[in-house]
Short mmCIF file of C-alpha atoms and ligand atoms in Angstrom, two decimals:
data_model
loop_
_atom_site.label_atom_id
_atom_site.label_comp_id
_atom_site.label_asym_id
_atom_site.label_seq_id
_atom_site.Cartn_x
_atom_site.Cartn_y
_atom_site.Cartn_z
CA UNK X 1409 -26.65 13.72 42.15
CA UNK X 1410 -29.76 11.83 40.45
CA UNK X 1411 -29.49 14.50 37.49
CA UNK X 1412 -26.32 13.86 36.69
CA UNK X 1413 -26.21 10.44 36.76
CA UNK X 1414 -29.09 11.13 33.93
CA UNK X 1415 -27.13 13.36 32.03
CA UNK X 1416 -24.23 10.78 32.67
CA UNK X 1417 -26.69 7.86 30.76
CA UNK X 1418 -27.61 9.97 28.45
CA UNK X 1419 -24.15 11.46 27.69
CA UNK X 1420 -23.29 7.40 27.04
CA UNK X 1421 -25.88 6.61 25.05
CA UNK X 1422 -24.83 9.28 22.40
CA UNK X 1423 -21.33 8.62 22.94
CA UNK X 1424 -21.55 4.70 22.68
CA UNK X 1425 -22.37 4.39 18.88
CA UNK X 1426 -19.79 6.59 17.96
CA UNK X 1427 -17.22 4.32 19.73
CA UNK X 1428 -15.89 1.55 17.56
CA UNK X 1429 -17.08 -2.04 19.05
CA UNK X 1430 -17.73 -3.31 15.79
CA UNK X 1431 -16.17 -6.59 14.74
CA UNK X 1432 -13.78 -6.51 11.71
CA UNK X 1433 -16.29 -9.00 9.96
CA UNK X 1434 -18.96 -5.97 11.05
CA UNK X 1435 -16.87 -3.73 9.40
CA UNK X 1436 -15.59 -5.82 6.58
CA UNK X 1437 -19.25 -5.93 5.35
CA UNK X 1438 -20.31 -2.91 6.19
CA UNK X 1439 -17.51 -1.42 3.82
CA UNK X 1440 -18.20 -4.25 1.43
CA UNK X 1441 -14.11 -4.56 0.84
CA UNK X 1442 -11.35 -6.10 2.52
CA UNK X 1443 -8.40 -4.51 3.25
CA UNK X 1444 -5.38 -6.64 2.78
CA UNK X 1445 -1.80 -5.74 3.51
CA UNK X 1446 0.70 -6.84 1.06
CA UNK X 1447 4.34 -6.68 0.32
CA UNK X 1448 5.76 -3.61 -1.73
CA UNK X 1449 6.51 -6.55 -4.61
CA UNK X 1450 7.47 -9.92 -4.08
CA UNK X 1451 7.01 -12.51 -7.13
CA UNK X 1452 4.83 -15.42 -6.39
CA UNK X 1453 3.55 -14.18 -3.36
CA UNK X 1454 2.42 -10.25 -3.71
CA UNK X 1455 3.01 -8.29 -6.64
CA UNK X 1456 1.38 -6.64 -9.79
CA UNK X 1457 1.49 -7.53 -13.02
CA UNK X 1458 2.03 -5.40 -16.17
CA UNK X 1459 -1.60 -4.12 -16.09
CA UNK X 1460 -0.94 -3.30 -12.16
CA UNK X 1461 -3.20 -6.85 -10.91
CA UNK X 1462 -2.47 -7.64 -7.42
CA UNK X 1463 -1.17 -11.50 -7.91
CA UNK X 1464 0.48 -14.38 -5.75
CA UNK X 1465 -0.39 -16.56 -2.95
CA UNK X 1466 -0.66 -14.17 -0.37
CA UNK X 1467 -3.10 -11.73 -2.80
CA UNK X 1468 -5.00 -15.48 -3.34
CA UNK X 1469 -5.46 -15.41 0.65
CA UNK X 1470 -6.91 -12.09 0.41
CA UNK X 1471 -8.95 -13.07 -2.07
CA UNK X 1472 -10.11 -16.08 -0.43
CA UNK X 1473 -11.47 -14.53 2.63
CA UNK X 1474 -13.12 -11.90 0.66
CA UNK X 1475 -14.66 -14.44 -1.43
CA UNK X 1476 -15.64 -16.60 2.04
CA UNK X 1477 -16.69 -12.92 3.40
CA UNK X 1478 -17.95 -10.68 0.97
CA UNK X 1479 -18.84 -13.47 -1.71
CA UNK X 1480 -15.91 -11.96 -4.11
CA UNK X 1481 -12.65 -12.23 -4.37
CA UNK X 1482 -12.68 -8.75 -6.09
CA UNK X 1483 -13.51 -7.19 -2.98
CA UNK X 1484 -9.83 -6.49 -1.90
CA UNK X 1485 -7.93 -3.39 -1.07
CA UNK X 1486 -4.82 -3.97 -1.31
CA UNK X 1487 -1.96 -1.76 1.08
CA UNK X 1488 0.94 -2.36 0.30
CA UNK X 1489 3.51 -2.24 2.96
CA UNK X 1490 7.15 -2.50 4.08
CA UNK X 1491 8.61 -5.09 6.33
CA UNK X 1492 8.86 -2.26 9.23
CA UNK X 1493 5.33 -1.02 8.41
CA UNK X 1494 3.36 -3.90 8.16
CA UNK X 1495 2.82 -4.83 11.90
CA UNK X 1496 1.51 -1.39 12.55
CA UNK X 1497 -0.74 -1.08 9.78
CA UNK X 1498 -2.30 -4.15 11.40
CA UNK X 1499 -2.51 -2.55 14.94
CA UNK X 1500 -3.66 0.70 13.78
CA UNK X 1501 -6.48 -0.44 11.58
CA UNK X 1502 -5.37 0.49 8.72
CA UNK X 1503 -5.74 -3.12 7.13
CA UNK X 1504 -8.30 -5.84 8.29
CA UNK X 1505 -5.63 -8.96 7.70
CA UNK X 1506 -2.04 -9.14 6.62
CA UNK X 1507 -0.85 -11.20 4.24
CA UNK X 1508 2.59 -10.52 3.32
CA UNK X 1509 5.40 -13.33 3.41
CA UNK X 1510 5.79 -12.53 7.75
CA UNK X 1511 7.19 -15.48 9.77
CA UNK X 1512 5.43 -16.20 13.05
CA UNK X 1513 7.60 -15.91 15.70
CA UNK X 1514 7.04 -16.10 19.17
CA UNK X 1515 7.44 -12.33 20.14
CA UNK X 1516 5.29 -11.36 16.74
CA UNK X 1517 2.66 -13.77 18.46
CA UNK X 1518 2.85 -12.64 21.74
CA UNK X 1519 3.93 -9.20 22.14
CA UNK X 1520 2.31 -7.00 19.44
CA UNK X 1521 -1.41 -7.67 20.04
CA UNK X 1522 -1.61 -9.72 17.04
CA UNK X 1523 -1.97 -13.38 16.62
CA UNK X 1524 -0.72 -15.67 13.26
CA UNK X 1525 -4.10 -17.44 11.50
CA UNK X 1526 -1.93 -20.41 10.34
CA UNK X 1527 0.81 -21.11 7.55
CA UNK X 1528 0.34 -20.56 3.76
CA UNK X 1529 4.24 -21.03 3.28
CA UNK X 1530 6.87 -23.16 5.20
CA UNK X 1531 10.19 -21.34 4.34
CA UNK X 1532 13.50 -20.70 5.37
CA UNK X 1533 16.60 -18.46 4.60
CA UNK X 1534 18.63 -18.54 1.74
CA UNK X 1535 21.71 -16.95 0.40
CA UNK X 1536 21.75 -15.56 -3.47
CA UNK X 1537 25.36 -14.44 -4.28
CA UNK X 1538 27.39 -13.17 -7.16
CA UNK X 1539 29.09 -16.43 -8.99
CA UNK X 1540 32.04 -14.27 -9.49
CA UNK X 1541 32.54 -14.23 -5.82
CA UNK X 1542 33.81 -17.90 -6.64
CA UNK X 1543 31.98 -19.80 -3.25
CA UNK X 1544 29.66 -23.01 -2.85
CA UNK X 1545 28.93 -22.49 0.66
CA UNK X 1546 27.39 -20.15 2.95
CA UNK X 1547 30.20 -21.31 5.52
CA UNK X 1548 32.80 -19.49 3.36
CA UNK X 1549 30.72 -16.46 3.76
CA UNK X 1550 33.41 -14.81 5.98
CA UNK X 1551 33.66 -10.98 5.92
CA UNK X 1552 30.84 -10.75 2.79
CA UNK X 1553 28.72 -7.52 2.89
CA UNK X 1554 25.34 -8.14 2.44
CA UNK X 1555 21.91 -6.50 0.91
CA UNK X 1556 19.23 -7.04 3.57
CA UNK X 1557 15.65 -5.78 4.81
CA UNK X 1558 15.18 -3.68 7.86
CA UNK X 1559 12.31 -4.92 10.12
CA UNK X 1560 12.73 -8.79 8.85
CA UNK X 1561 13.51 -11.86 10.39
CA UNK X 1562 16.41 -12.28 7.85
CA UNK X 1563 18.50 -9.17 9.60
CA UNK X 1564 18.16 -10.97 13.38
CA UNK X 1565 19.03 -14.54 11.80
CA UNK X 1566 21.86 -13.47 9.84
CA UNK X 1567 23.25 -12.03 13.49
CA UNK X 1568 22.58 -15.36 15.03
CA UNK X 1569 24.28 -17.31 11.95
CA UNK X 1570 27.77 -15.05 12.00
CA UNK X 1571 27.78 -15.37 15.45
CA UNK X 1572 27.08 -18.96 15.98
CA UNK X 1573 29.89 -19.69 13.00
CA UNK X 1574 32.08 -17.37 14.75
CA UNK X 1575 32.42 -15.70 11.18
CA UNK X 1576 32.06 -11.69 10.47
CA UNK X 1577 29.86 -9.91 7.93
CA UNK X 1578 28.85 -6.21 6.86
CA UNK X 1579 25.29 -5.28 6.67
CA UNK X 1580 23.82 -2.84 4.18
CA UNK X 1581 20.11 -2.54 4.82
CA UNK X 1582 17.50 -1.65 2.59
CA UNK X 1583 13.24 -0.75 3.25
CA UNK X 1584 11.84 -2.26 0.44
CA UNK X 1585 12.86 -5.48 -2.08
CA UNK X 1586 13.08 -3.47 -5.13
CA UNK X 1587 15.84 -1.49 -3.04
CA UNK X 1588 17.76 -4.63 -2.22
CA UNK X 1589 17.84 -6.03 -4.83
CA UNK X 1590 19.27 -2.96 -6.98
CA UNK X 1591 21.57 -2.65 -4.38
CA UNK X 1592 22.92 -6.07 -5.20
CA UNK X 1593 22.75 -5.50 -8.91
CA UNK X 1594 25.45 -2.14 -8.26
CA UNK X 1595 27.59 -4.34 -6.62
CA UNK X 1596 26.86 -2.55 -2.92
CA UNK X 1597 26.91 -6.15 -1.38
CA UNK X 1598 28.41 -9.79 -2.24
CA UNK X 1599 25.45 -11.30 -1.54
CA UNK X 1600 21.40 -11.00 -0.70
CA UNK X 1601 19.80 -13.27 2.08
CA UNK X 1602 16.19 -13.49 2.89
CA UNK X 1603 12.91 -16.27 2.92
CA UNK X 1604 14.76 -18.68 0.10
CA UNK X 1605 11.06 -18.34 -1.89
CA UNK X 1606 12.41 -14.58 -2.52
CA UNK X 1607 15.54 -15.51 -3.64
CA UNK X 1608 14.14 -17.03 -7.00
CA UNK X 1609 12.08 -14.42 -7.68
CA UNK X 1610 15.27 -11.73 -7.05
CA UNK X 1611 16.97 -14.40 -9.19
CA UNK X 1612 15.24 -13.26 -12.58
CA UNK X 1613 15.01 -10.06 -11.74
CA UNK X 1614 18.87 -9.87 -12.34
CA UNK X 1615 19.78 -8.72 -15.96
CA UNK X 1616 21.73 -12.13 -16.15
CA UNK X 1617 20.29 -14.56 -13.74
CA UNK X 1618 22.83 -17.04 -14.68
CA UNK X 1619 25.51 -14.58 -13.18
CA UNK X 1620 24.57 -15.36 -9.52
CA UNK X 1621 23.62 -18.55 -7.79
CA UNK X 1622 21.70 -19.93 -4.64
CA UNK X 1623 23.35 -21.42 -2.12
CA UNK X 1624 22.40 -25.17 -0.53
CA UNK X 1625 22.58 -24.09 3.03
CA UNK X 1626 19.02 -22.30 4.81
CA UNK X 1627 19.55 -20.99 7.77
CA UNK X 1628 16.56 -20.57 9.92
CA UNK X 1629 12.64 -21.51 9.65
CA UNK X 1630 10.31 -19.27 8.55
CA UNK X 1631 6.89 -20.25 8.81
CA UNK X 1632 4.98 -17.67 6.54
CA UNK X 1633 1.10 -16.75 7.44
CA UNK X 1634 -1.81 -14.41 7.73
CA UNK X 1635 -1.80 -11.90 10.73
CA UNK X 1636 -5.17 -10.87 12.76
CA UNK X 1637 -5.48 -7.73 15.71
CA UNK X 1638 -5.65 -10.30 18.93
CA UNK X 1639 -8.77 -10.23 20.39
CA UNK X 1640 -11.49 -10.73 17.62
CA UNK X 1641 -11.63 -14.23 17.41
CA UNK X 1642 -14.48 -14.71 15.22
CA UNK X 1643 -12.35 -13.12 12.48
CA UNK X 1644 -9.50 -15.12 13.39
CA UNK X 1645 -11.21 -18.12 12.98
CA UNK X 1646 -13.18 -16.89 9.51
CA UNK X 1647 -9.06 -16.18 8.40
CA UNK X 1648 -8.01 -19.59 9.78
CA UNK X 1649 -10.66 -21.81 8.32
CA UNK X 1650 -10.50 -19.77 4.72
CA UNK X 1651 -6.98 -20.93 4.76
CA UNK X 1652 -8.07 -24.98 6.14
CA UNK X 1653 -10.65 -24.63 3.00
CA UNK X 1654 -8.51 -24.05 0.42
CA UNK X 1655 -6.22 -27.00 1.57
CA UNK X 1656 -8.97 -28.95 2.32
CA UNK X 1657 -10.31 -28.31 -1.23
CA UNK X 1658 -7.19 -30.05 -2.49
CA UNK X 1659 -7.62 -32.57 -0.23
CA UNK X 1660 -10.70 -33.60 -1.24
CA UNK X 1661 -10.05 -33.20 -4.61
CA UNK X 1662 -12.52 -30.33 -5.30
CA UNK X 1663 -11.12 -27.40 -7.53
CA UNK X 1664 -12.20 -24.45 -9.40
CA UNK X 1665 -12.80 -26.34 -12.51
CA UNK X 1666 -15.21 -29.51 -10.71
CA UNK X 1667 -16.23 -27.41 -7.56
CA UNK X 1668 -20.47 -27.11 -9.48
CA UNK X 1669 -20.25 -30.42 -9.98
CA UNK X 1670 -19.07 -31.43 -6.81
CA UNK X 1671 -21.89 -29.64 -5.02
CA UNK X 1672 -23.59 -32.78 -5.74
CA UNK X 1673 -21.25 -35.02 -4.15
CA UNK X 1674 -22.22 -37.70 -1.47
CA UNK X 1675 -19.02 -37.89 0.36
CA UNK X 1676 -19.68 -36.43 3.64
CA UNK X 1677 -16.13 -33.94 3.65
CA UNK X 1678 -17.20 -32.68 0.58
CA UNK X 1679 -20.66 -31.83 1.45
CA UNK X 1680 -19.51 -30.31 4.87
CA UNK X 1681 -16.60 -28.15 3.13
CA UNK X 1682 -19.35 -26.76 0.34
CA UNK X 1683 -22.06 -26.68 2.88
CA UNK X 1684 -24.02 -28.99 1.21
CA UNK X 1685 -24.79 -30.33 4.76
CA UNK X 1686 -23.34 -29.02 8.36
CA UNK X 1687 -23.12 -25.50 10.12
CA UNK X 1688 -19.43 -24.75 9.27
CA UNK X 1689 -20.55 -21.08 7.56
CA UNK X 1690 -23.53 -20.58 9.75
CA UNK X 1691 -20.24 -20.95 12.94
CA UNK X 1692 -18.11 -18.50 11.37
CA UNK X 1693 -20.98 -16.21 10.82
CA UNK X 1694 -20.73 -16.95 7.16
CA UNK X 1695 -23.03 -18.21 4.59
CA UNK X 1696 -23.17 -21.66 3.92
CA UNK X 1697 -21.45 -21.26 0.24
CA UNK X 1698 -18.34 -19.66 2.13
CA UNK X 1699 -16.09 -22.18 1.08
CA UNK X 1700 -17.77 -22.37 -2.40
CA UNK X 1701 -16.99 -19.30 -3.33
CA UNK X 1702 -13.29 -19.63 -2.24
CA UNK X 1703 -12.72 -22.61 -4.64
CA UNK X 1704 -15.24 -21.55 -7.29
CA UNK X 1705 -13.54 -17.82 -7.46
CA UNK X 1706 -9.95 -18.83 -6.24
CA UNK X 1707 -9.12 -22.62 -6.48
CA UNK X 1708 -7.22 -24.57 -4.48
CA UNK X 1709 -4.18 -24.48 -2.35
CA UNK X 1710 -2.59 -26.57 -5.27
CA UNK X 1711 -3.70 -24.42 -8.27
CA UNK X 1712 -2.59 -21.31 -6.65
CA UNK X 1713 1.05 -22.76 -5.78
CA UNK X 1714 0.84 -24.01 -9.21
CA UNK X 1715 -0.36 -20.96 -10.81
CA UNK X 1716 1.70 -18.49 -8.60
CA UNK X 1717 5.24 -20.12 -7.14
CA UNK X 1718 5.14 -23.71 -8.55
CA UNK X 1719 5.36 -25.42 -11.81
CA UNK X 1720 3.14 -22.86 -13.77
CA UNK X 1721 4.89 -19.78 -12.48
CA UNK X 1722 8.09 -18.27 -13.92
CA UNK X 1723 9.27 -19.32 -9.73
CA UNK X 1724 9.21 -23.47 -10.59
CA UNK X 1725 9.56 -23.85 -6.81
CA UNK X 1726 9.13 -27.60 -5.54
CA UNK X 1727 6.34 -27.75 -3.51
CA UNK X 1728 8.53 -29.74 -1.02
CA UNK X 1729 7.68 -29.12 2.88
CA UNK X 1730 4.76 -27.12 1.31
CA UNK X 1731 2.72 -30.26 0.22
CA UNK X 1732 -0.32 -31.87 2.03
CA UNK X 1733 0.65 -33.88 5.15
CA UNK X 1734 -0.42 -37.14 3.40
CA UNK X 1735 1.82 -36.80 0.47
CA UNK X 1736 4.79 -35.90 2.84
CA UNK X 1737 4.53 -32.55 3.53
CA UNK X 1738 3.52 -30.11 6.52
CA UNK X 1739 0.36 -28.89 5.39
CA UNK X 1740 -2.52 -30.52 7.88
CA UNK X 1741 -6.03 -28.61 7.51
CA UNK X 1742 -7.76 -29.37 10.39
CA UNK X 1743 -10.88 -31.45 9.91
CA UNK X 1744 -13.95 -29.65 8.84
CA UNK X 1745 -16.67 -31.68 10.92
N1 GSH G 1385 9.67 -13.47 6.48
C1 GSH G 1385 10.55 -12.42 6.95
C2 GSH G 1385 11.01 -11.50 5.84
C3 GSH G 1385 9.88 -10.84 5.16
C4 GSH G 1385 10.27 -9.67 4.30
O1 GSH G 1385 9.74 -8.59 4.45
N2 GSH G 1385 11.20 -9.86 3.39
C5 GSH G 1385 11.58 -8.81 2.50
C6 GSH G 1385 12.73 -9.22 1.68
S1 GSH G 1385 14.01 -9.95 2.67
C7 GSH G 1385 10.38 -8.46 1.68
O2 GSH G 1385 9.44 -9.18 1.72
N3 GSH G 1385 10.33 -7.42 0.92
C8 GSH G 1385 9.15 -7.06 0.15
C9 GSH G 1385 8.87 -5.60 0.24
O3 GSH G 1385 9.80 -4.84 0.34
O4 GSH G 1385 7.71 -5.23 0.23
C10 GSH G 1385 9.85 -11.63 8.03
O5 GSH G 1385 8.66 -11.87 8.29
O6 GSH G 1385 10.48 -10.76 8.63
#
């Protein structure tokens, strides 16, 4: 009995390193990259350019907690992933955060062993149809066939919308964006619905964007953010607080072009967001430059809406619900103190 509970102890010893208890930050650094999931290609938010760059404001999260992580916002894998793939990847390991346009919803958040980080996007669902379909209104939508995503949001909300109007539709359903959207363009489907933020960038995509038209009403609320595995916290809050940063940052008025200069600010925020002063890095298990880095290599919440959706994009979308709470809007970083 006494000999095999030795070999037992010693059979766990051997085994026990091989087992994986390590923390994704563990692992994050030990592989010195972060693995980011990603949509297959939407503009503005996840999508390469001509020379195959990862660019948007989900690829800027990525890039921000690598920079907050790994002290480079180079440091990203990116996996790119369909709506019906992405929750999976996250489960399975495959990818260490996604950030791919997903809408936390209550079943996401509570029945997939994953838990939303926060909000990088406040959205909600649009309608893009074919001018020549002759309508101003998504109530005179009845019997339209539509383009539409498997594995998204938009499919259950468009259910809910016919039903709730008492109006009928035909689905034709599609895996990726590139697949909708060329379904729309050979006339498979009067219109395409999905997060309104899409529907701009589908817009010039078309061969003749003036052709088709967005319509006023939106439909549900889709509160787009960064997905974690439930049950590391410490990465959680390292995804969370990269996020609070960069909208802090534009708070505080610190961006990639002052961020040096403002290292030798007095103004106690500013101080405790570079680390300057406080423990906010050391707490996350960070250094104290974490934040630093995300501004310095990244910018701010403001110059990548700017740069990616907003004014300085080929996108031009308002910033609208999007802006900081004190300038009307829903974004409300939580105090860094
Ligand atoms: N926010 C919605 C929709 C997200 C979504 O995946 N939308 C489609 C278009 S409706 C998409 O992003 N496609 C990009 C791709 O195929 O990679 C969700 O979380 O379900």
């Amino acid at each position: 009995m006494k000999v095999n509970k030795i070999a037992l102890l010693v059979g766990l010893t051997v085994l026990i390193p091989n087992l994986s208890f390590a923390t994704t930050l563990e692992k994050v650094i030990k592989k010195d990259v972060l693995q980011c999931g990603v949509s297959t290609g939407i503009p503005g938010f996840s999508s390469t350019d001509s020379k195959g760059v990862w660019k948007g404001l989900d690829v800027d999260l990525c890039r921000s907690i690598a920079a907050a992580v790994l002290g480079d916002a180079d440091k990203v894998k990116y996996i790119p992933l369909t709506a019906k793939e992405r929750f999976t990847a996250l489960q399975s390991g495959e990818i260490d955060v996604l950030a791919r346009s997903s809408t936390w919803t209550a079943s996401r958040d509570t029945s997939l062993g994953l838990n939303f980080a926060g909000v990088n996007y406040y959205d909600g669902q649009g309608f893009l149809v074919n001018k020549k379909l002759g309508i101003t209104s998504a109530k005179e939508l009845n019997g339209a066939t539509f383009c539409i995503q498997a594995g998204t949001t938009t499919e259950l909300n468009l259910t809910d919308y016919f039903k709730s109007t008492g109006m009928e539709y035909k689905a034709v359903t599609y895996d990726t964006s590139g697949q909708t959207i060329d379904g729309f363009k050979k006339g498979r489907c009067d219109a395409v619905t999905s997060d309104a933020s899409q529907l701009y960038g589908l817009r010039i995509k078309m061969d003749d964007p003036e052709s088709v038209m967005v319509l006023p009403e939106i439909i549900s609320k889709e509160p787009l953010g960064p997905v974690v595995r439930q049950g590391d916290d410490g990465w959680f809050n390292i995804v969370r607080w990269t996020l609070f940063a960069s909208l802090e940052a534009e708070e505080l008025g610190v961006t990639s072009s002052n961020v040096q200069a403002m290292l030798k600010s007095k103004n106690p925020s500013v101080m405790r967001l570079l680390g300057t002063t406080g423990t906010a890095g050391e707490n996350l298990g960070l250094k104290a430059d974490w934040a630093y880095q995300v501004v310095k290599q990244v910018g701010n919440y403001q110059e990548s809406f700017d740069k990616h959706v907003g004014q300085n994009s080929p996108l031009k979308i308002e910033r609208g619900i999007n802006k900081l709470w004190n300038k009307g809007g829903l974004m409300y970083p939580m105090p860094i103190r």
